[in-house]
PDB file of C-alpha atoms in Angstrom:
ATOM      1  CA  MET Q   1     174.736 160.794 195.168  1.00  0.00           C
ATOM      2  CA  SER Q   2     173.460 164.234 194.413  1.00  0.00           C
ATOM      3  CA  ALA Q   3     169.981 165.483 193.395  1.00  0.00           C
ATOM      4  CA  SER Q   4     171.328 166.161 190.112  1.00  0.00           C
ATOM      5  CA  SER Q   5     172.240 162.840 189.487  1.00  0.00           C
ATOM      6  CA  PHE Q   6     169.034 161.691 190.583  1.00  0.00           C
ATOM      7  CA  LEU Q   7     167.411 163.956 188.121  1.00  0.00           C
ATOM      8  CA  VAL Q   8     169.763 163.291 185.081  1.00  0.00           C
ATOM      9  CA  THR Q   9     169.254 159.290 185.569  1.00  0.00           C
ATOM     10  CA  ALA Q  10     165.541 159.950 185.631  1.00  0.00           C
ATOM     11  CA  MET Q  11     165.847 162.163 182.267  1.00  0.00           C
ATOM     12  CA  ARG Q  12     167.884 159.186 180.779  1.00  0.00           C
ATOM     13  CA  ARG Q  13     164.759 157.000 181.352  1.00  0.00           C
ATOM     14  CA  GLY Q  14     162.374 159.146 180.036  1.00  0.00           C
ATOM     15  CA  CYS Q  15     160.470 160.043 183.280  1.00  0.00           C
ATOM     16  CA  THR Q  16     159.944 163.485 184.194  1.00  0.00           C
ATOM     17  CA  ARG Q  17     158.108 162.553 187.082  1.00  0.00           C
ATOM     18  CA  THR Q  18     159.449 163.082 190.587  1.00  0.00           C
ATOM     19  CA  LEU Q  19     158.122 163.307 193.935  1.00  0.00           C
ATOM     20  CA  ARG Q  20     159.033 166.201 196.260  1.00  0.00           C
ATOM     21  CA  ARG Q  21     161.227 165.418 198.992  1.00  0.00           C
ATOM     22  CA  PRO Q  22     163.685 167.672 200.865  1.00  0.00           C
ATOM     23  CA  PHE Q  23     166.824 168.497 199.054  1.00  0.00           C
ATOM     24  CA  PRO Q  24     169.417 167.053 198.072  1.00  0.00           C
ATOM     25  CA  PHE Q  25     167.190 163.637 197.411  1.00  0.00           C
ATOM     26  CA  PRO Q  26     164.409 163.708 195.287  1.00  0.00           C
ATOM     27  CA  MET Q  27     162.837 160.161 194.691  1.00  0.00           C
ATOM     28  CA  VAL Q  28     161.884 159.382 191.235  1.00  0.00           C
ATOM     29  CA  GLN Q  29     159.025 157.310 190.246  1.00  0.00           C
ATOM     30  CA  SER Q  30     159.820 154.841 187.554  1.00  0.00           C
ATOM     31  CA  CYS Q  31     157.412 155.358 184.600  1.00  0.00           C
ATOM     32  CA  PRO Q  32     155.574 152.287 183.815  1.00  0.00           C
ATOM     33  CA  LEU Q  33     154.480 153.685 180.085  1.00  0.00           C
ATOM     34  CA  SER Q  34     157.495 152.598 178.463  1.00  0.00           C
ATOM     35  CA  THR Q  35     160.366 150.464 178.749  1.00  0.00           C
ATOM     36  CA  GLN Q  36     163.823 152.123 177.877  1.00  0.00           C
ATOM     37  CA  GLN Q  37     165.916 148.691 177.949  1.00  0.00           C
ATOM     38  CA  PRO Q  38     165.040 145.708 175.921  1.00  0.00           C
ATOM     39  CA  ILE Q  39     163.403 142.504 177.128  1.00  0.00           C
ATOM     40  CA  SER Q  40     164.559 139.063 176.423  1.00  0.00           C
ATOM     41  CA  ALA Q  41     162.125 137.678 173.718  1.00  0.00           C
ATOM     42  CA  ALA Q  42     163.769 134.105 174.338  1.00  0.00           C
ATOM     43  CA  ARG Q  43     166.768 132.363 176.109  1.00  0.00           C
ATOM     44  CA  LEU Q  44     168.140 130.595 173.060  1.00  0.00           C
ATOM     45  CA  PRO Q  45     168.982 132.515 169.172  1.00  0.00           C
ATOM     46  CA  CYS Q  46     166.384 131.986 166.265  1.00  0.00           C
ATOM     47  CA  ARG Q  47     167.561 130.103 163.511  1.00  0.00           C
ATOM     48  CA  VAL Q  48     166.311 132.199 160.282  1.00  0.00           C
ATOM     49  CA  LYS Q  49     167.294 131.637 156.378  1.00  0.00           C
ATOM     50  CA  VAL Q  50     168.018 135.203 155.076  1.00  0.00           C
ATOM     51  CA  SER Q  51     168.152 135.935 151.297  1.00  0.00           C
ATOM     52  CA  ALA Q  52     170.890 138.008 149.777  1.00  0.00           C
ATOM     53  CA  GLY Q  53     169.476 141.526 148.779  1.00  0.00           C
ATOM     54  CA  LYS Q  54     166.379 141.360 150.779  1.00  0.00           C
ATOM     55  CA  ARG Q  55     165.843 143.965 153.642  1.00  0.00           C
ATOM     56  CA  TYR Q  56     164.977 142.997 157.427  1.00  0.00           C
ATOM     57  CA  ALA Q  57     164.105 144.729 160.433  1.00  0.00           C
ATOM     58  CA  TRP Q  58     165.489 142.749 163.553  1.00  0.00           C
ATOM     59  CA  CYS Q  59     163.640 143.586 166.842  1.00  0.00           C
ATOM     60  CA  ALA Q  60     165.836 145.217 169.456  1.00  0.00           C
ATOM     61  CA  CYS Q  61     163.151 145.704 172.312  1.00  0.00           C
ATOM     62  CA  GLY Q  62     161.978 142.251 172.322  1.00  0.00           C
ATOM     63  CA  HIS Q  63     158.089 143.186 172.473  1.00  0.00           C
ATOM     64  CA  SER Q  64     157.579 142.010 168.850  1.00  0.00           C
ATOM     65  CA  LYS Q  65     155.237 138.674 168.351  1.00  0.00           C
ATOM     66  CA  LYS Q  66     157.067 138.182 165.365  1.00  0.00           C
ATOM     67  CA  GLN Q  67     160.430 137.273 166.754  1.00  0.00           C
ATOM     68  CA  PRO Q  68     163.180 137.708 165.845  1.00  0.00           C
ATOM     69  CA  PHE Q  69     161.669 140.439 163.462  1.00  0.00           C
ATOM     70  CA  CYS Q  70     159.746 143.755 163.977  1.00  0.00           C
ATOM     71  CA  ASP Q  71     155.882 143.991 163.937  1.00  0.00           C
ATOM     72  CA  GLY Q  72     155.863 147.611 165.304  1.00  0.00           C
ATOM     73  CA  ALA Q  73     155.348 146.749 168.955  1.00  0.00           C
ATOM     74  CA  HIS Q  74     157.904 149.389 169.976  1.00  0.00           C
ATOM     75  CA  VAL Q  75     155.941 151.869 169.204  1.00  0.00           C
ATOM     76  CA  LYS Q  76     153.736 151.778 172.135  1.00  0.00           C
ATOM     77  CA  LYS Q  77     155.873 149.578 174.512  1.00  0.00           C
ATOM     78  CA  ALA Q  78     159.328 150.861 173.953  1.00  0.00           C
ATOM     79  CA  PRO Q  79     159.264 153.931 171.857  1.00  0.00           C
ATOM     80  CA  THR Q  80     163.262 154.991 172.448  1.00  0.00           C
ATOM     81  CA  ILE Q  81     164.381 151.515 171.183  1.00  0.00           C
ATOM     82  CA  LEU Q  82     164.283 151.141 167.165  1.00  0.00           C
ATOM     83  CA  PRO Q  83     164.650 147.997 164.824  1.00  0.00           C
ATOM     84  CA  LEU Q  84     167.975 147.219 163.591  1.00  0.00           C
ATOM     85  CA  ARG Q  85     167.518 147.117 159.765  1.00  0.00           C
ATOM     86  CA  PHE Q  86     170.058 144.773 157.699  1.00  0.00           C
ATOM     87  CA  THR Q  87     170.355 143.177 154.377  1.00  0.00           C
ATOM     88  CA  PRO Q  88     172.478 140.002 154.194  1.00  0.00           C
ATOM     89  CA  ASP Q  89     175.255 139.811 151.320  1.00  0.00           C
ATOM     90  CA  LYS Q  90     174.345 136.038 150.372  1.00  0.00           C
ATOM     91  CA  ASP Q  91     171.888 133.659 150.998  1.00  0.00           C
ATOM     92  CA  GLN Q  92     172.316 131.636 154.442  1.00  0.00           C
ATOM     93  CA  THR Q  93     171.167 130.482 157.458  1.00  0.00           C
ATOM     94  CA  VAL Q  94     172.096 132.729 160.514  1.00  0.00           C
ATOM     95  CA  MET Q  95     171.386 132.795 164.247  1.00  0.00           C
ATOM     96  CA  LEU Q  96     169.431 135.955 165.128  1.00  0.00           C
ATOM     97  CA  CYS Q  97     169.772 137.070 168.729  1.00  0.00           C
ATOM     98  CA  ALA Q  98     166.472 136.575 171.111  1.00  0.00           C
ATOM     99  CA  CYS Q  99     167.815 137.501 174.004  1.00  0.00           C
ATOM    100  CA  LYS Q 100     168.806 141.462 172.989  1.00  0.00           C
ATOM    101  CA  GLN Q 101     171.678 141.424 174.898  1.00  0.00           C
ATOM    102  CA  THR Q 102     174.225 140.699 171.963  1.00  0.00           C
ATOM    103  CA  LYS Q 103     177.153 143.221 171.206  1.00  0.00           C
ATOM    104  CA  ASN Q 104     176.868 141.712 167.458  1.00  0.00           C
ATOM    105  CA  SER Q 105     173.206 143.060 166.710  1.00  0.00           C
ATOM    106  CA  PRO Q 106     171.406 141.153 164.823  1.00  0.00           C
ATOM    107  CA  TYR Q 107     173.683 138.026 165.453  1.00  0.00           C
ATOM    108  CA  CYS Q 108     173.755 135.722 168.370  1.00  0.00           C
ATOM    109  CA  ASP Q 109     177.442 135.843 169.950  1.00  0.00           C
ATOM    110  CA  GLY Q 110     176.608 133.882 172.939  1.00  0.00           C
ATOM    111  CA  SER Q 111     175.357 136.383 175.237  1.00  0.00           C
ATOM    112  CA  HIS Q 112     172.241 134.326 175.848  1.00  0.00           C
ATOM    113  CA  PHE Q 113     174.538 131.751 178.032  1.00  0.00           C
ATOM    114  CA  ARG Q 114     174.581 134.767 180.492  1.00  0.00           C
ATOM    115  CA  VAL Q 115     171.005 135.390 180.671  1.00  0.00           C
ATOM    116  CA  ILE Q 116     170.150 131.893 181.441  1.00  0.00           C
ATOM    117  CA  PHE Q 117     172.777 131.826 184.026  1.00  0.00           C
ATOM    118  CA  GLN Q 118     171.155 134.993 185.556  1.00  0.00           C
ATOM    119  CA  ASP Q 119     168.100 133.458 185.206  1.00  0.00           C
ATOM    120  CA  ILE Q 120     169.452 130.134 187.062  1.00  0.00           C
ATOM    121  CA  VAL Q 121     171.337 132.545 190.128  1.00  0.00           C
ATOM    122  CA  LYS Q 122     167.378 134.144 190.621  1.00  0.00           C
ATOM    123  CA  LYS Q 123     165.798 131.216 191.110  1.00  0.00           C
ATOM    124  CA  VAL Q 124     168.482 129.688 193.510  1.00  0.00           C
ATOM    125  CA  LYS Q 125     168.202 132.645 195.549  1.00  0.00           C
ATOM    126  CA  GLY Q 126     164.578 132.412 195.772  1.00  0.00           C
ATOM    127  CA  VAL Q 127     164.631 129.107 196.697  1.00  0.00           C
ATOM    128  CA  PHE Q 128     166.549 129.995 200.295  1.00  0.00           C
ATOM    129  CA  LYS Q 129     164.572 133.036 200.880  1.00  0.00           C
TER     130      LYS Q 129
END
């Protein structure tokens, strides 16, 4: 990996601090102030009744205390991740994603099964360390 690819990765993550090392591999520090990836708020989706024509803001970062909806926590904890605003067409009960890994935002697509599986694998590996 070249030095420029390290710097590009750092810039994509929003980190501009680097430690000076001899060319070609600068060491990039992670920036503790904010996260660039959403965190999983829960392992299972949230079942929610939504009203037709009402505007909702689905939390996409995972930091909200009012899951699955946004409470503005992303402003400090994940400034690059904005909530997804949506308006349902009809009154219905829907499953809104809480693991934040769905490809069909804000609705659950079953991605939480992969998240749960990854958690199990981590725990099993931890037992054998």
